[in-house]
PDB file of C-alpha atoms in Angstrom:
ATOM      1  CA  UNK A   1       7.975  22.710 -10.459  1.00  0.00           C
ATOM      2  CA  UNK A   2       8.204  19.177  -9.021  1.00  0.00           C
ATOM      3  CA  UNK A   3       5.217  16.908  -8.740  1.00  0.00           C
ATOM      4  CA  UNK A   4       4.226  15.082  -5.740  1.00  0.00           C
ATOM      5  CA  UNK A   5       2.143  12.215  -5.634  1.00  0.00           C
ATOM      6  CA  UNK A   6      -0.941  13.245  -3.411  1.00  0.00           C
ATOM      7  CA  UNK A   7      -1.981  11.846   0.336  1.00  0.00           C
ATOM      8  CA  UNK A   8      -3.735   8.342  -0.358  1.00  0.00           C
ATOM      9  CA  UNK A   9      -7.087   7.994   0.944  1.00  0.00           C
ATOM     10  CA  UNK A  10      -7.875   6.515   4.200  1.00  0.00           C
ATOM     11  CA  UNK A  11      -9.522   2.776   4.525  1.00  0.00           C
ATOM     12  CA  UNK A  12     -11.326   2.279   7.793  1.00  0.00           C
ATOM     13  CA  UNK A  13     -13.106  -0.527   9.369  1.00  0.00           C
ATOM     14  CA  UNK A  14     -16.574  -1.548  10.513  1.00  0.00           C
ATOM     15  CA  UNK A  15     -16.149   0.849  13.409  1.00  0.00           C
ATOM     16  CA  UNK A  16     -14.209   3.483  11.483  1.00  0.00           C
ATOM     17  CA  UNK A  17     -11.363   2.732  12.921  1.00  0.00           C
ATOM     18  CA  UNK A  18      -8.429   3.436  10.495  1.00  0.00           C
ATOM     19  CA  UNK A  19      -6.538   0.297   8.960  1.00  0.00           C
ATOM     20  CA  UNK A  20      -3.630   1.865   7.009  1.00  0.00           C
ATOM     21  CA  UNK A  21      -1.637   5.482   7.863  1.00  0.00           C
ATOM     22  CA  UNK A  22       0.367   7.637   5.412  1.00  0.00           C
ATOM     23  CA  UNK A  23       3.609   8.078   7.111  1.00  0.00           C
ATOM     24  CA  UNK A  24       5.999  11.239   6.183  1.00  0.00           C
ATOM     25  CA  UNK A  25       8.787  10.888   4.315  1.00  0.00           C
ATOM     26  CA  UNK A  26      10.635  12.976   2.374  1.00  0.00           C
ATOM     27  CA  UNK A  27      12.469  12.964  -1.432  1.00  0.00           C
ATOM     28  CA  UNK A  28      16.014  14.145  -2.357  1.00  0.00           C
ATOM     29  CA  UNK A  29      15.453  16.888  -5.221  1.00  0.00           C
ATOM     30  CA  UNK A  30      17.755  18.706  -6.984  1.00  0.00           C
ATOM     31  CA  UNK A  31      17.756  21.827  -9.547  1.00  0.00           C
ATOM     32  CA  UNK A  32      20.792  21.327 -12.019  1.00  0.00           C
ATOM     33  CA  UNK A  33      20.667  24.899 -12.798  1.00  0.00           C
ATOM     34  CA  UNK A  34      21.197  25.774  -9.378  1.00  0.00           C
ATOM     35  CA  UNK A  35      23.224  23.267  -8.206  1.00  0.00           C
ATOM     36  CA  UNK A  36      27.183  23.956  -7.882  1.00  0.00           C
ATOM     37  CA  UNK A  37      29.307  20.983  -9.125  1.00  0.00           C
ATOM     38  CA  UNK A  38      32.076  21.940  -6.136  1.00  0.00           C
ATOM     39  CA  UNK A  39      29.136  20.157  -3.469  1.00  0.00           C
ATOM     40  CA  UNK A  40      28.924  17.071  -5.693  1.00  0.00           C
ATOM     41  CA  UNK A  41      31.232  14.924  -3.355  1.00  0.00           C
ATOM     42  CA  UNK A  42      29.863  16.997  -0.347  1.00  0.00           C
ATOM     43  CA  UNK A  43      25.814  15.635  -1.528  1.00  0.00           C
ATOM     44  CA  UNK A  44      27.529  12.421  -2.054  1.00  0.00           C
ATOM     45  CA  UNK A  45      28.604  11.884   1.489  1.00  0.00           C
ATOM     46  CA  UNK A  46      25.456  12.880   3.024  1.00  0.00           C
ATOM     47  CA  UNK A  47      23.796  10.430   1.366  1.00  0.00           C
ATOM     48  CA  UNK A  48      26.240   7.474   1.815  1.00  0.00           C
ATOM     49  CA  UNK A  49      26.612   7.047  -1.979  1.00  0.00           C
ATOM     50  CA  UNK A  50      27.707   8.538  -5.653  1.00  0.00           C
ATOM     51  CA  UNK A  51      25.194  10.927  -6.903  1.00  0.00           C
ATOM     52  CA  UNK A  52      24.055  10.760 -10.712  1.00  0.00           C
ATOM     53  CA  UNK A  53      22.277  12.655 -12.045  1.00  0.00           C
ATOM     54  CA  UNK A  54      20.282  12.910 -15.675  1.00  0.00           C
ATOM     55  CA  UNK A  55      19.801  15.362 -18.070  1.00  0.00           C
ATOM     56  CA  UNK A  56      16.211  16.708 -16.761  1.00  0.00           C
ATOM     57  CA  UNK A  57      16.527  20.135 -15.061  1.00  0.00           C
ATOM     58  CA  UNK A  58      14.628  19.241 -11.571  1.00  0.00           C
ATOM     59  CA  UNK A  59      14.847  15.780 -10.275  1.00  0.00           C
ATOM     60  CA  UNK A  60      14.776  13.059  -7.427  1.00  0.00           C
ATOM     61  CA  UNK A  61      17.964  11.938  -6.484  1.00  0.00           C
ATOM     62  CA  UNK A  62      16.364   9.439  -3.675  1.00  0.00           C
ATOM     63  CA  UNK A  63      12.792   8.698  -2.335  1.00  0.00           C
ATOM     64  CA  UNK A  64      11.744   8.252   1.032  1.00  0.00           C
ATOM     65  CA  UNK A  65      14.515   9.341   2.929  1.00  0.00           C
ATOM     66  CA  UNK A  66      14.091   9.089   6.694  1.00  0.00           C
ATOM     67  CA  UNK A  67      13.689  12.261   8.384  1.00  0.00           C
ATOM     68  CA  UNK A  68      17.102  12.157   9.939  1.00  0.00           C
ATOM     69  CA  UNK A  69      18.868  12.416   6.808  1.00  0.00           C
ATOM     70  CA  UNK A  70      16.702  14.717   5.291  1.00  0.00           C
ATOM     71  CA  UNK A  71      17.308  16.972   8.339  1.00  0.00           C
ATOM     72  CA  UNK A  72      21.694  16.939   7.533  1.00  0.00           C
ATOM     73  CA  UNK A  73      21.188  17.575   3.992  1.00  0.00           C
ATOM     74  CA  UNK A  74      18.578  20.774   5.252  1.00  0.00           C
ATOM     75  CA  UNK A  75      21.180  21.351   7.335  1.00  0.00           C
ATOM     76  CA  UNK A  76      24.312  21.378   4.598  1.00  0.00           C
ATOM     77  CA  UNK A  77      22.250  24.765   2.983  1.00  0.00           C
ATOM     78  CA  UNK A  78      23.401  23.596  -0.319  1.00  0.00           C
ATOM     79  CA  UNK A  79      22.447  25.670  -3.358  1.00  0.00           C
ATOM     80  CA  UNK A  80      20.449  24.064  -5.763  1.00  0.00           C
ATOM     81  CA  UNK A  81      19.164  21.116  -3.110  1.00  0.00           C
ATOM     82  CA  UNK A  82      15.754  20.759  -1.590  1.00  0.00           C
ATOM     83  CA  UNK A  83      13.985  18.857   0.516  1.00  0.00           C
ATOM     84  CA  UNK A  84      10.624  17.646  -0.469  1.00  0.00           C
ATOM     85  CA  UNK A  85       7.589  16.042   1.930  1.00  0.00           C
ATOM     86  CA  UNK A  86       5.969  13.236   0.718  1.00  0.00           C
ATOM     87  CA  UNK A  87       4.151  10.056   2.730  1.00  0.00           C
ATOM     88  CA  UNK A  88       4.579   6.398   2.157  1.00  0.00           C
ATOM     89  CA  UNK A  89       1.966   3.689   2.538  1.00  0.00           C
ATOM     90  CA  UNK A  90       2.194   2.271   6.316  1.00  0.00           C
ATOM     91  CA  UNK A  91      -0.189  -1.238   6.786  1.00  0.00           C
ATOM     92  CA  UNK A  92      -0.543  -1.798  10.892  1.00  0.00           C
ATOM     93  CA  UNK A  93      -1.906  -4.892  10.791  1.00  0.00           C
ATOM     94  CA  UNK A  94       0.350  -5.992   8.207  1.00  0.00           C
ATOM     95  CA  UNK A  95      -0.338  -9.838   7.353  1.00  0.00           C
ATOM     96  CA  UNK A  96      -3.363  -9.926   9.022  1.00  0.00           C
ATOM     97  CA  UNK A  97      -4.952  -7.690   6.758  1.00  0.00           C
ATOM     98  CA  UNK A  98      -2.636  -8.006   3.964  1.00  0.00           C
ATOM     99  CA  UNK A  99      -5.351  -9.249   1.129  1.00  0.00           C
ATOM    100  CA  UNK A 100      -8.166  -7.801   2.062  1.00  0.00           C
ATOM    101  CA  UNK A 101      -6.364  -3.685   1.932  1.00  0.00           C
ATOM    102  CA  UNK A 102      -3.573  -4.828  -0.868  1.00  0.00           C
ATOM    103  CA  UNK A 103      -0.384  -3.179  -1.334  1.00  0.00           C
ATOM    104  CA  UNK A 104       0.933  -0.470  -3.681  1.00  0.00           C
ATOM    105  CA  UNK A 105       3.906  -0.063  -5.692  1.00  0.00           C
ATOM    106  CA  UNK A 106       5.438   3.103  -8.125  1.00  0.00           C
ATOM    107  CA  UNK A 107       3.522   3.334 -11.866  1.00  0.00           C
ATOM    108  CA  UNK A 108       5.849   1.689 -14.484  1.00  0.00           C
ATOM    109  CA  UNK A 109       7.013   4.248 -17.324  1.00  0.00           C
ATOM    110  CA  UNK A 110       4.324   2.828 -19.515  1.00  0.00           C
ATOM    111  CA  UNK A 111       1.631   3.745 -16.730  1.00  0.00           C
ATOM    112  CA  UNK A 112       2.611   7.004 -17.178  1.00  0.00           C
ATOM    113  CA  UNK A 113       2.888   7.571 -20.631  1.00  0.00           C
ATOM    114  CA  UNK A 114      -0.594   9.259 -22.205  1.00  0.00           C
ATOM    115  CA  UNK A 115      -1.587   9.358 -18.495  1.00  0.00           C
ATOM    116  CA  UNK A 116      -2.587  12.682 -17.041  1.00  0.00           C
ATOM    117  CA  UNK A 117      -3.391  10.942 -13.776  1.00  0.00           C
ATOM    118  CA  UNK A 118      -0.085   9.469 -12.786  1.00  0.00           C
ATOM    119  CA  UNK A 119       3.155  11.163 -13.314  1.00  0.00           C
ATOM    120  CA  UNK A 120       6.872   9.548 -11.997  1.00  0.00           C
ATOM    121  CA  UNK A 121       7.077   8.609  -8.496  1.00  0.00           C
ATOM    122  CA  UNK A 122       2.996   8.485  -8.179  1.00  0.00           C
ATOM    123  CA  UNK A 123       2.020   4.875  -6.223  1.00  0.00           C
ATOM    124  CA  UNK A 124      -1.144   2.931  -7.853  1.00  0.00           C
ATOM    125  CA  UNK A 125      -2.809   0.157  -6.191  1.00  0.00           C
ATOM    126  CA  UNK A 126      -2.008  -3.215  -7.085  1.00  0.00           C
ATOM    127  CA  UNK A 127      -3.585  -5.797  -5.429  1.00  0.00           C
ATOM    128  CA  UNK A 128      -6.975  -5.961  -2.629  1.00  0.00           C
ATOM    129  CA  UNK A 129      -9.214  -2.286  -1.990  1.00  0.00           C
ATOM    130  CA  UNK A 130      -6.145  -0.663  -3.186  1.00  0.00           C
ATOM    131  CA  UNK A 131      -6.726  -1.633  -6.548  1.00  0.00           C
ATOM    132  CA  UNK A 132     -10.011  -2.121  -6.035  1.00  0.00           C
ATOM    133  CA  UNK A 133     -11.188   1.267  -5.163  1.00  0.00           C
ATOM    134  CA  UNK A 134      -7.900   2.911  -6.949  1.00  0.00           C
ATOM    135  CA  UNK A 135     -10.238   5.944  -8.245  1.00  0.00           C
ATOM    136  CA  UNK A 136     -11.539   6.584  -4.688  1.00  0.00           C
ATOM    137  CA  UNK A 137      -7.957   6.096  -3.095  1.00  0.00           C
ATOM    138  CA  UNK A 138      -5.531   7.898  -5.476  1.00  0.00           C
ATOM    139  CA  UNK A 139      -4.769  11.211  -3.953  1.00  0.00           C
ATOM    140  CA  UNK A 140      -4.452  14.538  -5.354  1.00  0.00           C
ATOM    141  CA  UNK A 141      -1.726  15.438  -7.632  1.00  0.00           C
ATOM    142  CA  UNK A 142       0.302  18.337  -5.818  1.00  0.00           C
ATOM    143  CA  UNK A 143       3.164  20.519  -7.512  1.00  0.00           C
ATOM    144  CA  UNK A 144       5.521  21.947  -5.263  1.00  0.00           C
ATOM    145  CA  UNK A 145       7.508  25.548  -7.007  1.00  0.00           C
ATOM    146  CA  UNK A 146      11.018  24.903  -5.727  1.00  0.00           C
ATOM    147  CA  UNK A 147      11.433  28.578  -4.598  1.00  0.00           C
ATOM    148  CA  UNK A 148      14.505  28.875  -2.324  1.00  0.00           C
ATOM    149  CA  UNK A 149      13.707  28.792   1.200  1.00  0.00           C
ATOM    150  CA  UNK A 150      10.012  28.690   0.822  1.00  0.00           C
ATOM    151  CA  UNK A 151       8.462  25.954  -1.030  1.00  0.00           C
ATOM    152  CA  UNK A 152       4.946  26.543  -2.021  1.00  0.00           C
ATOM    153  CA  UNK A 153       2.688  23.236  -2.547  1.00  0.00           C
ATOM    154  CA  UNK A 154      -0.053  24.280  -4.419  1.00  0.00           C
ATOM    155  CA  UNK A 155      -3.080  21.252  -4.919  1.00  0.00           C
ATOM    156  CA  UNK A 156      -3.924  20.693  -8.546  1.00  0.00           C
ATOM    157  CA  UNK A 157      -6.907  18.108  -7.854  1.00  0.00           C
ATOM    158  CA  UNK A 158      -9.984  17.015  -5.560  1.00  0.00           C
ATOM    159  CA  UNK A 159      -8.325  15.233  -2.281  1.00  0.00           C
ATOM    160  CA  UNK A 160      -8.821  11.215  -2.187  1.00  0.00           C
ATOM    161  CA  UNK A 161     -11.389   9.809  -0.805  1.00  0.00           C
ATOM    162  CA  UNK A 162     -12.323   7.333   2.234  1.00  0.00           C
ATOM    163  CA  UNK A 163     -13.261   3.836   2.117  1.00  0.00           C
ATOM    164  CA  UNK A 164     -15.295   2.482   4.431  1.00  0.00           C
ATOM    165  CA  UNK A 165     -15.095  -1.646   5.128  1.00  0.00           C
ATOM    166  CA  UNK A 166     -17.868  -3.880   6.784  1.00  0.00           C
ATOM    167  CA  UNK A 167     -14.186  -5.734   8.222  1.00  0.00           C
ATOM    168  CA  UNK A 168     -14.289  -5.703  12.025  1.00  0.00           C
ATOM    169  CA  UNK A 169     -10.586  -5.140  12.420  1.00  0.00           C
ATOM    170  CA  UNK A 170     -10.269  -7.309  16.047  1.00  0.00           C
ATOM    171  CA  UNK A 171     -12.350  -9.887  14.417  1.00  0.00           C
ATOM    172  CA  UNK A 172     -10.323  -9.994  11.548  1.00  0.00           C
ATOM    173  CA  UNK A 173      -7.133 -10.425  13.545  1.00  0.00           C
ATOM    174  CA  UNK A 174      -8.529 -12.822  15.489  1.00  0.00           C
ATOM    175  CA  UNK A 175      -9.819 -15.019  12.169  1.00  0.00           C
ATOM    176  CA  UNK A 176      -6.079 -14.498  10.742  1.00  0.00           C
ATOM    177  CA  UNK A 177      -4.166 -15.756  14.508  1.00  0.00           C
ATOM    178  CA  UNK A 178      -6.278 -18.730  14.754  1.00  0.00           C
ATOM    179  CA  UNK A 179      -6.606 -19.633  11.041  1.00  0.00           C
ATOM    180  CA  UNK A 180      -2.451 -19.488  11.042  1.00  0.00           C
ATOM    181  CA  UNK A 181      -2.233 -21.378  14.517  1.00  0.00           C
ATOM    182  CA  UNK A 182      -4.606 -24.287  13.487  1.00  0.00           C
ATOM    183  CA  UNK A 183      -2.863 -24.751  10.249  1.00  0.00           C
ATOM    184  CA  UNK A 184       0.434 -24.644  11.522  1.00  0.00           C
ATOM    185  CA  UNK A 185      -0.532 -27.493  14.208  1.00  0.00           C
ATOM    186  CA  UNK A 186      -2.079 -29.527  11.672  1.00  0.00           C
ATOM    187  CA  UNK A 187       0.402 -29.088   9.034  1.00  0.00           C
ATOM    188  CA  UNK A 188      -1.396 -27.067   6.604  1.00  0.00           C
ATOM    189  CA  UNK A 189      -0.035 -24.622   4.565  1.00  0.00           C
ATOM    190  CA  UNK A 190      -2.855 -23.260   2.212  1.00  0.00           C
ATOM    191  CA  UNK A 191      -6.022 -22.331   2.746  1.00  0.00           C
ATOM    192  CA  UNK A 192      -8.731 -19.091   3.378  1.00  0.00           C
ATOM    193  CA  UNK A 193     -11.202 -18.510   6.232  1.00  0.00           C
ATOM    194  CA  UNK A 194     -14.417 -16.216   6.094  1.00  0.00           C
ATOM    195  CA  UNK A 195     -16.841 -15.062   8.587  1.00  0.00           C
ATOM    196  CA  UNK A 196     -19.772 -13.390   7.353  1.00  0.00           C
ATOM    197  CA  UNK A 197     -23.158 -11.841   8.607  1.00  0.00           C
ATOM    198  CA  UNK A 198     -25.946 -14.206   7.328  1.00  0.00           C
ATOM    199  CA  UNK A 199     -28.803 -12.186   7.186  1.00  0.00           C
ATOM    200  CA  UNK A 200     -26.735  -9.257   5.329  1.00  0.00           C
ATOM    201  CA  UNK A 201     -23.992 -10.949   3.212  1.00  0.00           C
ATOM    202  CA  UNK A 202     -21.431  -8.429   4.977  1.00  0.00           C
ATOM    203  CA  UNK A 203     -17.734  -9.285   4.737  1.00  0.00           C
ATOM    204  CA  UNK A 204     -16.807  -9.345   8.706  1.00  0.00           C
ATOM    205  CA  UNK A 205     -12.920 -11.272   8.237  1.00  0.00           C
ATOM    206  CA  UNK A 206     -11.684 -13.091   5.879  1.00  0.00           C
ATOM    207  CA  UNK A 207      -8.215 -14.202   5.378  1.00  0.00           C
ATOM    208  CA  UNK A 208      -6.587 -16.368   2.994  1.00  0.00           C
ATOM    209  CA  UNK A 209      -3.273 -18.454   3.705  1.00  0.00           C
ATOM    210  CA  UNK A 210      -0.496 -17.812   3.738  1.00  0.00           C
ATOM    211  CA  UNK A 211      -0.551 -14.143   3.721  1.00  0.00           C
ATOM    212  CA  UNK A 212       2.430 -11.544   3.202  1.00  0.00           C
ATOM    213  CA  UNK A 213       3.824  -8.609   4.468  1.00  0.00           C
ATOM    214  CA  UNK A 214       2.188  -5.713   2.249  1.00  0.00           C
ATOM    215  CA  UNK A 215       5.128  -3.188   3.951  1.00  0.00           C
ATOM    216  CA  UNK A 216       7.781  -5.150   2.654  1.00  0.00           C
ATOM    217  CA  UNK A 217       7.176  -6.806  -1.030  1.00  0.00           C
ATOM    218  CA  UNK A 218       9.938  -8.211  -2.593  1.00  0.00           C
ATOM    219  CA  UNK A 219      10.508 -10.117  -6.283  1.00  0.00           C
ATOM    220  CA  UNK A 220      10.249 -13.299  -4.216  1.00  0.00           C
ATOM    221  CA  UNK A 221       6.963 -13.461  -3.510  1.00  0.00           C
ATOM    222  CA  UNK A 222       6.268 -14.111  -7.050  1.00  0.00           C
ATOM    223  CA  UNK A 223       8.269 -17.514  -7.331  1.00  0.00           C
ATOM    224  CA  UNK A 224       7.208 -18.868  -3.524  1.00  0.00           C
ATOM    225  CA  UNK A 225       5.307 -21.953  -4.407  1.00  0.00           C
ATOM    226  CA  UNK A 226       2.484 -21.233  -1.966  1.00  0.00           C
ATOM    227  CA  UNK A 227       1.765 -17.980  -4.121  1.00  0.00           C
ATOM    228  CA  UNK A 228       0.877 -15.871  -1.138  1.00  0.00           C
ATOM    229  CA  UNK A 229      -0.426 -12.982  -3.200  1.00  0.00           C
ATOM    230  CA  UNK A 230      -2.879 -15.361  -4.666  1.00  0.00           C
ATOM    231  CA  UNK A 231      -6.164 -14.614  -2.350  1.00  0.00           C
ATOM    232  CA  UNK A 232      -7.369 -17.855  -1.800  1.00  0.00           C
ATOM    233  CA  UNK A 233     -10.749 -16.931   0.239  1.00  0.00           C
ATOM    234  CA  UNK A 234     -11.817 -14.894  -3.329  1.00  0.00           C
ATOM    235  CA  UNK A 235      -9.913 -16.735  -6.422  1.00  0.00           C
ATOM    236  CA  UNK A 236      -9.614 -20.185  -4.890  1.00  0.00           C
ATOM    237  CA  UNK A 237     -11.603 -23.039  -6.752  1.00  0.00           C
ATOM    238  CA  UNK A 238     -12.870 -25.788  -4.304  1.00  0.00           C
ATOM    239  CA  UNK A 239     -15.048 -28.668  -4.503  1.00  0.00           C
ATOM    240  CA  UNK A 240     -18.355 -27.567  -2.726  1.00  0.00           C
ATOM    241  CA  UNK A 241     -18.480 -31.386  -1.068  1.00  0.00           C
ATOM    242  CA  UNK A 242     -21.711 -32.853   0.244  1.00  0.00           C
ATOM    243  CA  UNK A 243     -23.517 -29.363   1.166  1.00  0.00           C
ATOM    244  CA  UNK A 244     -26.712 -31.256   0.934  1.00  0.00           C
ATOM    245  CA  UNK A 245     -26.081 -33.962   3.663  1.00  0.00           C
ATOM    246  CA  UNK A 246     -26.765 -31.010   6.902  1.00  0.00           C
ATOM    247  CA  UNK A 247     -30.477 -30.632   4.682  1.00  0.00           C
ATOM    248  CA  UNK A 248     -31.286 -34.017   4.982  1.00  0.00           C
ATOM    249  CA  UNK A 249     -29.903 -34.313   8.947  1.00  0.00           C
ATOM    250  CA  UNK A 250     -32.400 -31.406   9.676  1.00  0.00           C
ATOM    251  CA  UNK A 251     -34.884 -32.325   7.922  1.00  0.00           C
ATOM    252  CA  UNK A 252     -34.700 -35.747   9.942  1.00  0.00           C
ATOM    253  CA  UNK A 253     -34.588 -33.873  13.296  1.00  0.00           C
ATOM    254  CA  UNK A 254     -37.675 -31.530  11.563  1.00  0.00           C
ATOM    255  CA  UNK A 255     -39.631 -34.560  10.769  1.00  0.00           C
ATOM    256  CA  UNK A 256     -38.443 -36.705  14.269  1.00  0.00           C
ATOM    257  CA  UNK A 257     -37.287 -39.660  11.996  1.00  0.00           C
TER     258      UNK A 257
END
């Protein structure tokens, strides 16, 4: 039995429009008690690199292969070597909406350990409604029975849930193209921008600069100077400045003095 990391929940917008998409991919797994040795430089080729592989009896050689290669190695009919569906986390708006929805990354051995909920090669949320609503989001644990030729996926859990945002997606696009256009002609470089509904309190945009690209994290985000993971529009400190000075200017126009 292998365990796959269930379908994430859906986030959707004001309109319920959807603003991220689990896209298919598919893992490498192989049975060492099935597996014959004489394909080892056969597996190798197909996946354009040395195969290694540990001392557990079913594993993942790679994640998220495209479906192209997982289609030749299907193809090879190699004992032993299966081809597993799984989906990876796909942000369409990508910087636009990057700290409001978050990003995810793989649980850390020590995430796992003592943790029935998460097993190796599970995602968790680690930043924005990701995190936030991680219990919601996290999607059923499935375990597939490698059976040759027919793999059976059997679901082991409740399936995720679905958020649902006050964000007006457009809106919020439109917040994050002419918050990033203003800046860059006036030479800033940090900053956030919110639009709310008064009479509510409901979160329509907000964006914080600069952003990143949640499909595509890399180590150096962490060193950038402008910290764009911080969310500025939520974890900023500013001085509030003379809020009381538009009181007094109506209260002149109230009073006609």
């Amino acid at each position: 039995r292998y365990p796959v990391p269930g379908m994430r929940g859906h986030i959707v917008d004001a309109s319920g429009s959807s603003l991220v998409e689990n896209q298919p991919v598919f893992d490498l797994v192989v049975v060492k008690a099935e597996f014959d040795k004489k394909n080892l430089d056969l597996l190798s080729s197909l996946i354009g690199g040395p195969v290694t592989m540990g001392n557990v009896g079913v594993e993942a050689l790679r994640r998220d292969i495209p479906k192209p290669l997982a289609i030749s190695i299907q193809a090879a009919n190699l004992s032993g070597v299966y081809i597993v569906p799984t989906a990876r986390r796909i942000y369409p708006y990508g910087s636009a909406m990057a700290h409001v929805l978050g990003y995810t990354s793989e649980v850390r051995q020590d995430e796992v350990d003592g943790n029935s909920t998460y097993h190796p090669g599970d995602r968790l949320g680690r930043t924005g409604i990701e995190k936030s609503y991680e219990t919601y989001l996290h999607g059923a644990l499935d375990s597939v029975s490698l059976i040759p030729d027919s793999p059976l996926v059997v679901s082991e859990d409740k399936p995720a849930d679905t958020v649902h945002l006050t964000i007006d997606a457009e809106l919020q696009k439109h917040l994050y193209d002419a918050t990033t256009s203003i800046f860059r002609e006036h030479g800033v470089t940090r900053g956030a921008a919110i639009v709310q509904r008064v009479k509510t309190g409901e979160i329509l945009g907000i964006v914080s600069i600069p952003s990143f690209d949640p499909n595509a994290i890399t180590t150096k985000l962490l060193s950038d100077a402008n910290r764009p993971l911080f969310n500025r529009a939520i974890s900023g400190l500013y001085s509030p400045g003379s809020t009381i000075k538009p009181l007094y200017a109506l209260a002149g126009l109230k009073e006609h003095i």
